Every structure is written in structure tokens, then in C-alpha cells.
């Protein structure tokens, strides 16, 4: 089968690999679509920023380079392993990619497996991934899609769940106000999640004109933080009060510093993006404003299901910001996304 395998920095190859067979408790998927994530960009361009060592076999899974990438994917069940009863051949599903965690560390004991230092995910440090024609998945990790949610939308469940979890961590309530920094896929997912929860006063800050246009076409209020007055835009949105919450979906230091300035006293900033470099800010801002900063990584199974339910209800609109490309275009797509061009790329893998 064809698969996109990562060998090292800026070395990703589409090549032939053996087709897998399911073991006990597993299902074999014919993958349909796989998305490119911000973490895939970090893999390709800046692997040293990742929170694990790619040059060593994973302690729990043994996975090592070369690694099939892709953790945002959907597919059709074509074979089931021994003992699988809840999923059947022909089911369409979205994959919950977190496969393992140690179960013993402080994060695991607190129910935070995505924060486990030994967490393993399909498409990163577990053998196999979505950027291939077939993949093996534990049956318990396949969220079956209902009628009305197709495989194309199913590949978006994972990135939209990241935004859903960020909104959960923000604590914002219906009728509140929000700033989203960054209009990549996580920022777009955050915007949809805010709308689904009744937060209508949302400002999206994005320096890329292309991405601002995509967001504006969806109905979002947008601002260019480089050439426009972000503080004035926040004041106009909130009557001068400041936003209740802000979500960093940009992974850039200026997004954090500008978001902190725009928060109402007692507001909360959620960091939902990987950062390649450290950033500086003035801690006195936090003290004087009684401001909170929290992290948001991954999602919970129930948030996966909440996104699927919202998709079935028509909350998510893919018009304009989702494009489909063949698997062979993956390197070109990575460079385009790195340059801030376009919204979400789904690679047709099946």
C-alpha cells in the first residue's frame, strides 16, 4: 500500500509498504481522508520542538523512524480482528488517535493521558498512521459516524475536537466574548466550538490575508494584528471591557502578548498551540488583572462525540476552507500551510 513516511527533518516520502492485518481487538480501515495538522508541520520542519525524541524507539510502543504520519483520519472498516463485536465491516468511522499512555505518572493518575510523557499516538509514535491506504485501529478508538456525517467530515473530527477542548478549558459561557488568535485549523475549530456553545461575540486575529478571507467568508469578525489596531477591535467588540477568554491557536509569541492585553480582568488565556520558541511577557499583567493562563492539549472521548453530534446538527460548514489533494501532494501542501496559505488540507488516501 502507499504511505507517507517521515524519515527526518524535511524528509517525507510517499512509498510502498506492507499492508497490515488486524490482531485481536483491532479493525482494519480503508482510509478515506487524512488531514495535515500543525503538529505534522512541526514534525516536518522543526522536529526538535516535539515533546519526545524521534531518534529513539518509543518506550511503550517501540515505534521509531521511519514513521507513517497522520492522526486526523477517517475510513471504512474492511476487516475486524478476533473479539471485535461493537464495530462491523462497512462501518464508517473517525479515529481517536491516542493509543497508549503509561497509566502510572501524575498526569495519568489525574486522567490526563495526553499530558503523559510516554503518550503514544497513531501517526506520530505508534506504528501506523492515517497517511496511508490502510491502517489498524483498536476497535475502541473508532467513533462510528452517524448518517449525515460523511467520511470527509469524519477526518475533521480530530482537529475540531482540539478546538472544542480548548473552549472547554476556557470556561466561557453562552453570551460571553472571545478572541481567537490564529485562523489555522485549530483556530477555525475553536471558532465553530464557540458558536456551538452560544458565544457569538468572537474576534479572530490572523496576519494572513488569505486566512482572514476564509474566516470572513464563514461569517467571522476578523482583524489583522500586524496592520490594524487589535486593542481597538477588542474594545469595539466588548464595549471597552475586554474579552472574557482568549485562545492562542497561532503558536507565536506575539499572539500571547496581544491576547493578554485584550483580556478583561479575571479573564483566561488558553494555550492550544505548539510553540517552536520561548516567548516573553510581563508577569505583572497577570497579577494586576488576576488573569489565568491554562494549557489545552488533545481532547476527551466525549468531546470527540460532541463534535460528531454538532456535525450531524449542521454546526460545521466546510465551505471555502477545506481543500482536497492527493497523497502525493503532501510535501507541497506542508510548505503552503507553513506559509499561512489556505485553511485545512485533506489528503485523499483511499
JSON list of C-alpha atoms in Angstrom, two decimals, residues 97-285:
[
{"chain": "A", "resi": 97, "resn": "UNK", "atom": "CA", "xyz": [-5.62, 8.50, 17.71]},
{"chain": "A", "resi": 98, "resn": "UNK", "atom": "CA", "xyz": [-4.31, 8.39, 21.29]},
{"chain": "A", "resi": 99, "resn": "UNK", "atom": "CA", "xyz": [-3.25, 4.76, 21.63]},
{"chain": "A", "resi": 100, "resn": "UNK", "atom": "CA", "xyz": [-1.20, 4.43, 24.82]},
{"chain": "A", "resi": 101, "resn": "UNK", "atom": "CA", "xyz": [-0.08, 6.19, 27.98]},
{"chain": "A", "resi": 102, "resn": "UNK", "atom": "CA", "xyz": [1.87, 4.83, 30.92]},
{"chain": "A", "resi": 103, "resn": "UNK", "atom": "CA", "xyz": [-1.07, 4.74, 33.35]},
{"chain": "A", "resi": 104, "resn": "UNK", "atom": "CA", "xyz": [1.22, 5.45, 36.31]},
{"chain": "A", "resi": 105, "resn": "UNK", "atom": "CA", "xyz": [2.52, 9.04, 36.11]},
{"chain": "A", "resi": 106, "resn": "UNK", "atom": "CA", "xyz": [0.89, 12.05, 37.74]},
{"chain": "A", "resi": 107, "resn": "UNK", "atom": "CA", "xyz": [-0.85, 13.01, 34.51]},
{"chain": "A", "resi": 108, "resn": "UNK", "atom": "CA", "xyz": [-2.35, 9.55, 34.01]},
{"chain": "A", "resi": 109, "resn": "UNK", "atom": "CA", "xyz": [-3.45, 9.38, 37.65]},
{"chain": "A", "resi": 110, "resn": "UNK", "atom": "CA", "xyz": [-5.30, 12.66, 37.14]},
{"chain": "A", "resi": 111, "resn": "UNK", "atom": "CA", "xyz": [-6.99, 11.42, 33.97]},
{"chain": "A", "resi": 112, "resn": "UNK", "atom": "CA", "xyz": [-4.81, 13.47, 31.59]},
{"chain": "A", "resi": 113, "resn": "UNK", "atom": "CA", "xyz": [-3.30, 10.87, 29.23]},
{"chain": "A", "resi": 114, "resn": "UNK", "atom": "CA", "xyz": [-2.39, 13.49, 26.60]},
{"chain": "A", "resi": 115, "resn": "UNK", "atom": "CA", "xyz": [-0.06, 15.02, 29.20]},
{"chain": "A", "resi": 116, "resn": "UNK", "atom": "CA", "xyz": [1.68, 11.73, 29.91]},
{"chain": "A", "resi": 117, "resn": "UNK", "atom": "CA", "xyz": [5.37, 11.96, 28.91]},
{"chain": "A", "resi": 118, "resn": "UNK", "atom": "CA", "xyz": [5.03, 8.49, 27.37]},
{"chain": "A", "resi": 119, "resn": "UNK", "atom": "CA", "xyz": [1.78, 9.07, 25.49]},
{"chain": "A", "resi": 120, "resn": "UNK", "atom": "CA", "xyz": [1.71, 7.43, 22.10]},
{"chain": "A", "resi": 121, "resn": "UNK", "atom": "CA", "xyz": [-0.46, 8.44, 19.17]},
{"chain": "A", "resi": 122, "resn": "UNK", "atom": "CA", "xyz": [-1.12, 6.93, 15.78]},
{"chain": "A", "resi": 123, "resn": "UNK", "atom": "CA", "xyz": [0.65, 8.98, 13.16]},
{"chain": "A", "resi": 124, "resn": "UNK", "atom": "CA", "xyz": [3.45, 10.10, 15.47]},
{"chain": "A", "resi": 125, "resn": "UNK", "atom": "CA", "xyz": [4.97, 7.48, 17.78]},
{"chain": "A", "resi": 126, "resn": "UNK", "atom": "CA", "xyz": [2.76, 4.43, 17.31]},
{"chain": "A", "resi": 127, "resn": "UNK", "atom": "CA", "xyz": [3.26, 2.15, 14.32]},
{"chain": "A", "resi": 128, "resn": "UNK", "atom": "CA", "xyz": [0.92, 3.15, 11.52]},
{"chain": "A", "resi": 129, "resn": "UNK", "atom": "CA", "xyz": [-0.96, 6.34, 10.69]},
{"chain": "A", "resi": 130, "resn": "UNK", "atom": "CA", "xyz": [-3.67, 7.88, 8.59]},
{"chain": "A", "resi": 131, "resn": "UNK", "atom": "CA", "xyz": [-1.49, 8.98, 5.68]},
{"chain": "A", "resi": 132, "resn": "UNK", "atom": "CA", "xyz": [-1.70, 5.52, 4.16]},
{"chain": "A", "resi": 133, "resn": "UNK", "atom": "CA", "xyz": [-4.22, 3.48, 2.24]},
{"chain": "A", "resi": 134, "resn": "UNK", "atom": "CA", "xyz": [-4.95, 1.18, 5.21]},
{"chain": "A", "resi": 135, "resn": "UNK", "atom": "CA", "xyz": [-4.45, 1.41, 8.96]},
{"chain": "A", "resi": 136, "resn": "UNK", "atom": "CA", "xyz": [-5.03, -0.71, 12.05]},
{"chain": "A", "resi": 137, "resn": "UNK", "atom": "CA", "xyz": [-7.00, 0.82, 14.91]},
{"chain": "A", "resi": 138, "resn": "UNK", "atom": "CA", "xyz": [-8.18, -0.56, 18.23]},
{"chain": "A", "resi": 139, "resn": "UNK", "atom": "CA", "xyz": [-11.93, -1.02, 17.83]},
{"chain": "A", "resi": 140, "resn": "UNK", "atom": "CA", "xyz": [-12.49, 1.02, 20.99]},
{"chain": "A", "resi": 141, "resn": "UNK", "atom": "CA", "xyz": [-10.80, 4.01, 19.32]},
{"chain": "A", "resi": 142, "resn": "UNK", "atom": "CA", "xyz": [-13.10, 4.10, 16.30]},
{"chain": "A", "resi": 143, "resn": "UNK", "atom": "CA", "xyz": [-16.01, 6.52, 16.67]},
{"chain": "A", "resi": 144, "resn": "UNK", "atom": "CA", "xyz": [-18.66, 5.32, 14.24]},
{"chain": "A", "resi": 145, "resn": "UNK", "atom": "CA", "xyz": [-20.12, 8.14, 12.16]},
{"chain": "A", "resi": 146, "resn": "UNK", "atom": "CA", "xyz": [-23.91, 8.56, 12.02]},
{"chain": "A", "resi": 147, "resn": "UNK", "atom": "CA", "xyz": [-25.89, 9.05, 8.83]},
{"chain": "A", "resi": 148, "resn": "UNK", "atom": "CA", "xyz": [-25.38, 12.60, 7.62]},
{"chain": "A", "resi": 149, "resn": "UNK", "atom": "CA", "xyz": [-21.70, 12.80, 8.65]},
{"chain": "A", "resi": 150, "resn": "UNK", "atom": "CA", "xyz": [-19.62, 11.62, 5.71]},
{"chain": "A", "resi": 151, "resn": "UNK", "atom": "CA", "xyz": [-16.01, 10.42, 5.66]},
{"chain": "A", "resi": 152, "resn": "UNK", "atom": "CA", "xyz": [-14.76, 13.82, 4.52]},
{"chain": "A", "resi": 153, "resn": "UNK", "atom": "CA", "xyz": [-16.29, 15.42, 7.60]},
{"chain": "A", "resi": 154, "resn": "UNK", "atom": "CA", "xyz": [-15.12, 12.48, 9.69]},
{"chain": "A", "resi": 155, "resn": "UNK", "atom": "CA", "xyz": [-11.48, 13.36, 9.01]},
{"chain": "A", "resi": 156, "resn": "UNK", "atom": "CA", "xyz": [-12.17, 16.78, 10.54]},
{"chain": "A", "resi": 157, "resn": "UNK", "atom": "CA", "xyz": [-13.44, 15.42, 13.86]},
{"chain": "A", "resi": 158, "resn": "UNK", "atom": "CA", "xyz": [-9.97, 15.25, 15.41]},
{"chain": "A", "resi": 159, "resn": "UNK", "atom": "CA", "xyz": [-8.83, 18.83, 14.68]},
{"chain": "A", "resi": 160, "resn": "UNK", "atom": "CA", "xyz": [-12.27, 20.20, 15.53]},
{"chain": "A", "resi": 161, "resn": "UNK", "atom": "CA", "xyz": [-12.11, 18.31, 18.84]},
{"chain": "A", "resi": 162, "resn": "UNK", "atom": "CA", "xyz": [-8.87, 20.17, 19.66]},
{"chain": "A", "resi": 163, "resn": "UNK", "atom": "CA", "xyz": [-10.76, 23.45, 19.36]},
{"chain": "A", "resi": 164, "resn": "UNK", "atom": "CA", "xyz": [-13.71, 22.03, 21.32]},
{"chain": "A", "resi": 165, "resn": "UNK", "atom": "CA", "xyz": [-11.41, 21.05, 24.18]},
{"chain": "A", "resi": 166, "resn": "UNK", "atom": "CA", "xyz": [-9.76, 24.49, 24.15]},
{"chain": "A", "resi": 167, "resn": "UNK", "atom": "CA", "xyz": [-13.18, 26.08, 24.60]},
{"chain": "A", "resi": 168, "resn": "UNK", "atom": "CA", "xyz": [-13.94, 23.62, 27.42]},
{"chain": "A", "resi": 169, "resn": "UNK", "atom": "CA", "xyz": [-10.73, 24.69, 29.15]},
{"chain": "A", "resi": 170, "resn": "UNK", "atom": "CA", "xyz": [-11.63, 28.36, 28.75]},
{"chain": "A", "resi": 171, "resn": "UNK", "atom": "CA", "xyz": [-14.74, 28.10, 30.90]},
{"chain": "A", "resi": 172, "resn": "UNK", "atom": "CA", "xyz": [-16.56, 30.63, 28.72]},
{"chain": "A", "resi": 173, "resn": "UNK", "atom": "CA", "xyz": [-20.35, 30.58, 28.89]},
{"chain": "A", "resi": 174, "resn": "UNK", "atom": "CA", "xyz": [-23.06, 31.35, 26.37]},
{"chain": "A", "resi": 175, "resn": "UNK", "atom": "CA", "xyz": [-23.25, 35.09, 25.80]},
{"chain": "A", "resi": 176, "resn": "UNK", "atom": "CA", "xyz": [-19.58, 35.62, 26.62]},
{"chain": "A", "resi": 177, "resn": "UNK", "atom": "CA", "xyz": [-16.89, 37.20, 24.48]},
{"chain": "A", "resi": 178, "resn": "UNK", "atom": "CA", "xyz": [-13.75, 35.69, 22.98]},
{"chain": "A", "resi": 179, "resn": "UNK", "atom": "CA", "xyz": [-10.60, 36.36, 21.00]},
{"chain": "A", "resi": 180, "resn": "UNK", "atom": "CA", "xyz": [-9.13, 33.60, 18.83]},
{"chain": "A", "resi": 181, "resn": "UNK", "atom": "CA", "xyz": [-5.52, 34.18, 17.81]},
{"chain": "A", "resi": 182, "resn": "UNK", "atom": "CA", "xyz": [-4.80, 32.26, 14.63]},
{"chain": "A", "resi": 183, "resn": "UNK", "atom": "CA", "xyz": [-7.10, 31.11, 11.84]},
{"chain": "A", "resi": 184, "resn": "UNK", "atom": "CA", "xyz": [-5.50, 27.81, 11.01]},
{"chain": "A", "resi": 185, "resn": "UNK", "atom": "CA", "xyz": [-7.49, 24.61, 11.53]},
{"chain": "A", "resi": 186, "resn": "UNK", "atom": "CA", "xyz": [-7.37, 24.78, 15.35]},
{"chain": "A", "resi": 187, "resn": "UNK", "atom": "CA", "xyz": [-8.46, 28.41, 15.29]},
{"chain": "A", "resi": 188, "resn": "UNK", "atom": "CA", "xyz": [-11.28, 27.58, 12.90]},
{"chain": "A", "resi": 189, "resn": "UNK", "atom": "CA", "xyz": [-12.31, 24.67, 15.11]},
{"chain": "A", "resi": 190, "resn": "UNK", "atom": "CA", "xyz": [-12.26, 26.94, 18.15]},
{"chain": "A", "resi": 191, "resn": "UNK", "atom": "CA", "xyz": [-14.49, 29.44, 16.37]},
{"chain": "A", "resi": 192, "resn": "UNK", "atom": "CA", "xyz": [-17.03, 26.74, 15.46]},
{"chain": "A", "resi": 193, "resn": "UNK", "atom": "CA", "xyz": [-16.95, 25.37, 19.03]},
{"chain": "A", "resi": 194, "resn": "UNK", "atom": "CA", "xyz": [-17.61, 28.84, 20.45]},
{"chain": "A", "resi": 195, "resn": "UNK", "atom": "CA", "xyz": [-20.57, 29.28, 18.11]},
{"chain": "A", "resi": 196, "resn": "UNK", "atom": "CA", "xyz": [-21.92, 25.85, 19.10]},
{"chain": "A", "resi": 197, "resn": "UNK", "atom": "CA", "xyz": [-21.85, 26.95, 22.75]},
{"chain": "A", "resi": 198, "resn": "UNK", "atom": "CA", "xyz": [-23.66, 30.22, 22.23]},
{"chain": "A", "resi": 199, "resn": "UNK", "atom": "CA", "xyz": [-20.64, 32.56, 22.19]},
{"chain": "A", "resi": 200, "resn": "UNK", "atom": "CA", "xyz": [-21.42, 34.93, 19.32]},
{"chain": "A", "resi": 201, "resn": "UNK", "atom": "CA", "xyz": [-19.11, 37.86, 20.05]},
{"chain": "A", "resi": 202, "resn": "UNK", "atom": "CA", "xyz": [-15.86, 36.41, 18.76]},
{"chain": "A", "resi": 203, "resn": "UNK", "atom": "CA", "xyz": [-12.93, 38.21, 17.15]},
{"chain": "A", "resi": 204, "resn": "UNK", "atom": "CA", "xyz": [-10.41, 36.23, 15.09]},
{"chain": "A", "resi": 205, "resn": "UNK", "atom": "CA", "xyz": [-6.91, 37.71, 14.87]},
{"chain": "A", "resi": 206, "resn": "UNK", "atom": "CA", "xyz": [-4.89, 36.50, 11.89]},
{"chain": "A", "resi": 207, "resn": "UNK", "atom": "CA", "xyz": [-1.98, 38.13, 9.99]},
{"chain": "A", "resi": 208, "resn": "UNK", "atom": "CA", "xyz": [-2.51, 36.09, 6.80]},
{"chain": "A", "resi": 209, "resn": "UNK", "atom": "CA", "xyz": [-4.85, 37.88, 4.39]},
{"chain": "A", "resi": 210, "resn": "UNK", "atom": "CA", "xyz": [-5.74, 34.55, 2.80]},
{"chain": "A", "resi": 211, "resn": "UNK", "atom": "CA", "xyz": [-6.86, 33.04, 6.09]},
{"chain": "A", "resi": 212, "resn": "UNK", "atom": "CA", "xyz": [-8.69, 36.20, 7.16]},
{"chain": "A", "resi": 213, "resn": "UNK", "atom": "CA", "xyz": [-10.68, 35.99, 3.93]},
{"chain": "A", "resi": 214, "resn": "UNK", "atom": "CA", "xyz": [-11.58, 32.36, 4.64]},
{"chain": "A", "resi": 215, "resn": "UNK", "atom": "CA", "xyz": [-12.80, 33.24, 8.12]},
{"chain": "A", "resi": 216, "resn": "UNK", "atom": "CA", "xyz": [-14.73, 36.29, 6.94]},
{"chain": "A", "resi": 217, "resn": "UNK", "atom": "CA", "xyz": [-16.49, 34.12, 4.35]},
{"chain": "A", "resi": 218, "resn": "UNK", "atom": "CA", "xyz": [-17.69, 31.89, 7.20]},
{"chain": "A", "resi": 219, "resn": "UNK", "atom": "CA", "xyz": [-19.13, 34.93, 8.94]},
{"chain": "A", "resi": 220, "resn": "UNK", "atom": "CA", "xyz": [-16.37, 35.61, 11.47]},
{"chain": "A", "resi": 221, "resn": "UNK", "atom": "CA", "xyz": [-15.21, 39.05, 12.62]},
{"chain": "A", "resi": 222, "resn": "UNK", "atom": "CA", "xyz": [-11.55, 39.28, 11.69]},
{"chain": "A", "resi": 223, "resn": "UNK", "atom": "CA", "xyz": [-8.67, 41.64, 12.35]},
{"chain": "A", "resi": 224, "resn": "UNK", "atom": "CA", "xyz": [-5.12, 41.92, 11.05]},
{"chain": "A", "resi": 225, "resn": "UNK", "atom": "CA", "xyz": [-2.97, 42.16, 14.21]},
{"chain": "A", "resi": 226, "resn": "UNK", "atom": "CA", "xyz": [0.02, 43.49, 12.26]},
{"chain": "A", "resi": 227, "resn": "UNK", "atom": "CA", "xyz": [-1.52, 46.34, 10.26]},
{"chain": "A", "resi": 228, "resn": "UNK", "atom": "CA", "xyz": [-4.64, 47.09, 12.30]},
{"chain": "A", "resi": 229, "resn": "UNK", "atom": "CA", "xyz": [-5.27, 48.08, 15.92]},
{"chain": "A", "resi": 230, "resn": "UNK", "atom": "CA", "xyz": [-6.11, 44.83, 17.70]},
{"chain": "A", "resi": 231, "resn": "UNK", "atom": "CA", "xyz": [-6.81, 46.57, 21.00]},
{"chain": "A", "resi": 232, "resn": "UNK", "atom": "CA", "xyz": [-9.29, 48.89, 19.30]},
{"chain": "A", "resi": 233, "resn": "UNK", "atom": "CA", "xyz": [-11.01, 45.93, 17.65]},
{"chain": "A", "resi": 234, "resn": "UNK", "atom": "CA", "xyz": [-11.34, 44.15, 21.00]},
{"chain": "A", "resi": 235, "resn": "UNK", "atom": "CA", "xyz": [-12.71, 47.33, 22.57]},
{"chain": "A", "resi": 236, "resn": "UNK", "atom": "CA", "xyz": [-15.26, 47.69, 19.77]},
{"chain": "A", "resi": 237, "resn": "UNK", "atom": "CA", "xyz": [-16.39, 44.10, 20.24]},
{"chain": "A", "resi": 238, "resn": "UNK", "atom": "CA", "xyz": [-16.75, 44.34, 24.02]},
{"chain": "A", "resi": 239, "resn": "UNK", "atom": "CA", "xyz": [-17.70, 47.96, 24.66]},
{"chain": "A", "resi": 240, "resn": "UNK", "atom": "CA", "xyz": [-14.23, 48.59, 26.06]},
{"chain": "A", "resi": 241, "resn": "UNK", "atom": "CA", "xyz": [-14.39, 45.83, 28.67]},
{"chain": "A", "resi": 242, "resn": "UNK", "atom": "CA", "xyz": [-12.04, 43.29, 27.11]},
{"chain": "A", "resi": 243, "resn": "UNK", "atom": "CA", "xyz": [-12.80, 39.71, 26.12]},
{"chain": "A", "resi": 244, "resn": "UNK", "atom": "CA", "xyz": [-13.71, 37.06, 28.69]},
{"chain": "A", "resi": 245, "resn": "UNK", "atom": "CA", "xyz": [-11.36, 34.50, 27.17]},
{"chain": "A", "resi": 246, "resn": "UNK", "atom": "CA", "xyz": [-8.68, 34.24, 24.51]},
{"chain": "A", "resi": 247, "resn": "UNK", "atom": "CA", "xyz": [-7.35, 31.15, 22.76]},
{"chain": "A", "resi": 248, "resn": "UNK", "atom": "CA", "xyz": [-3.84, 31.00, 21.33]},
{"chain": "A", "resi": 249, "resn": "UNK", "atom": "CA", "xyz": [-4.22, 28.85, 18.23]},
{"chain": "A", "resi": 250, "resn": "UNK", "atom": "CA", "xyz": [-1.28, 30.52, 16.48]},
{"chain": "A", "resi": 251, "resn": "UNK", "atom": "CA", "xyz": [1.79, 29.17, 18.27]},
{"chain": "A", "resi": 252, "resn": "UNK", "atom": "CA", "xyz": [3.53, 32.56, 18.10]},
{"chain": "A", "resi": 253, "resn": "UNK", "atom": "CA", "xyz": [4.77, 34.74, 20.95]},
{"chain": "A", "resi": 254, "resn": "UNK", "atom": "CA", "xyz": [3.03, 37.94, 19.80]},
{"chain": "A", "resi": 255, "resn": "UNK", "atom": "CA", "xyz": [-0.30, 36.10, 19.88]},
{"chain": "A", "resi": 256, "resn": "UNK", "atom": "CA", "xyz": [0.15, 35.52, 23.60]},
{"chain": "A", "resi": 257, "resn": "UNK", "atom": "CA", "xyz": [1.25, 39.04, 24.50]},
{"chain": "A", "resi": 258, "resn": "UNK", "atom": "CA", "xyz": [-1.51, 40.71, 22.49]},
{"chain": "A", "resi": 259, "resn": "UNK", "atom": "CA", "xyz": [-4.15, 38.32, 23.84]},
{"chain": "A", "resi": 260, "resn": "UNK", "atom": "CA", "xyz": [-3.16, 39.08, 27.44]},
{"chain": "A", "resi": 261, "resn": "UNK", "atom": "CA", "xyz": [-3.62, 42.81, 26.84]},
{"chain": "A", "resi": 262, "resn": "UNK", "atom": "CA", "xyz": [-7.11, 42.21, 25.43]},
{"chain": "A", "resi": 263, "resn": "UNK", "atom": "CA", "xyz": [-8.47, 40.19, 28.36]},
{"chain": "A", "resi": 264, "resn": "UNK", "atom": "CA", "xyz": [-11.00, 41.54, 30.83]},
{"chain": "A", "resi": 265, "resn": "UNK", "atom": "CA", "xyz": [-9.74, 41.46, 34.46]},
{"chain": "A", "resi": 266, "resn": "UNK", "atom": "CA", "xyz": [-10.26, 37.91, 35.68]},
{"chain": "A", "resi": 267, "resn": "UNK", "atom": "CA", "xyz": [-10.09, 36.61, 32.10]},
{"chain": "A", "resi": 268, "resn": "UNK", "atom": "CA", "xyz": [-8.46, 33.42, 30.95]},
{"chain": "A", "resi": 269, "resn": "UNK", "atom": "CA", "xyz": [-5.96, 32.70, 28.17]},
{"chain": "A", "resi": 270, "resn": "UNK", "atom": "CA", "xyz": [-5.86, 29.16, 26.76]},
{"chain": "A", "resi": 271, "resn": "UNK", "atom": "CA", "xyz": [-2.67, 27.96, 25.06]},
{"chain": "A", "resi": 272, "resn": "UNK", "atom": "CA", "xyz": [-3.82, 25.44, 22.44]},
{"chain": "A", "resi": 273, "resn": "UNK", "atom": "CA", "xyz": [-0.90, 25.60, 20.00]},
{"chain": "A", "resi": 274, "resn": "UNK", "atom": "CA", "xyz": [2.60, 24.16, 19.91]},
{"chain": "A", "resi": 275, "resn": "UNK", "atom": "CA", "xyz": [5.32, 26.81, 20.10]},
{"chain": "A", "resi": 276, "resn": "UNK", "atom": "CA", "xyz": [8.70, 26.33, 18.46]},
{"chain": "A", "resi": 277, "resn": "UNK", "atom": "CA", "xyz": [10.36, 29.07, 20.51]},
{"chain": "A", "resi": 278, "resn": "UNK", "atom": "CA", "xyz": [10.10, 30.58, 24.00]},
{"chain": "A", "resi": 279, "resn": "UNK", "atom": "CA", "xyz": [8.34, 33.90, 24.46]},
{"chain": "A", "resi": 280, "resn": "UNK", "atom": "CA", "xyz": [8.49, 36.74, 26.97]},
{"chain": "A", "resi": 281, "resn": "UNK", "atom": "CA", "xyz": [5.65, 38.54, 28.70]},
{"chain": "A", "resi": 282, "resn": "UNK", "atom": "CA", "xyz": [5.27, 40.77, 31.73]},
{"chain": "A", "resi": 283, "resn": "UNK", "atom": "CA", "xyz": [4.03, 38.65, 34.69]},
{"chain": "A", "resi": 284, "resn": "UNK", "atom": "CA", "xyz": [2.81, 41.79, 36.46]},
{"chain": "A", "resi": 285, "resn": "UNK", "atom": "CA", "xyz": [-0.04, 41.80, 33.92]}
]
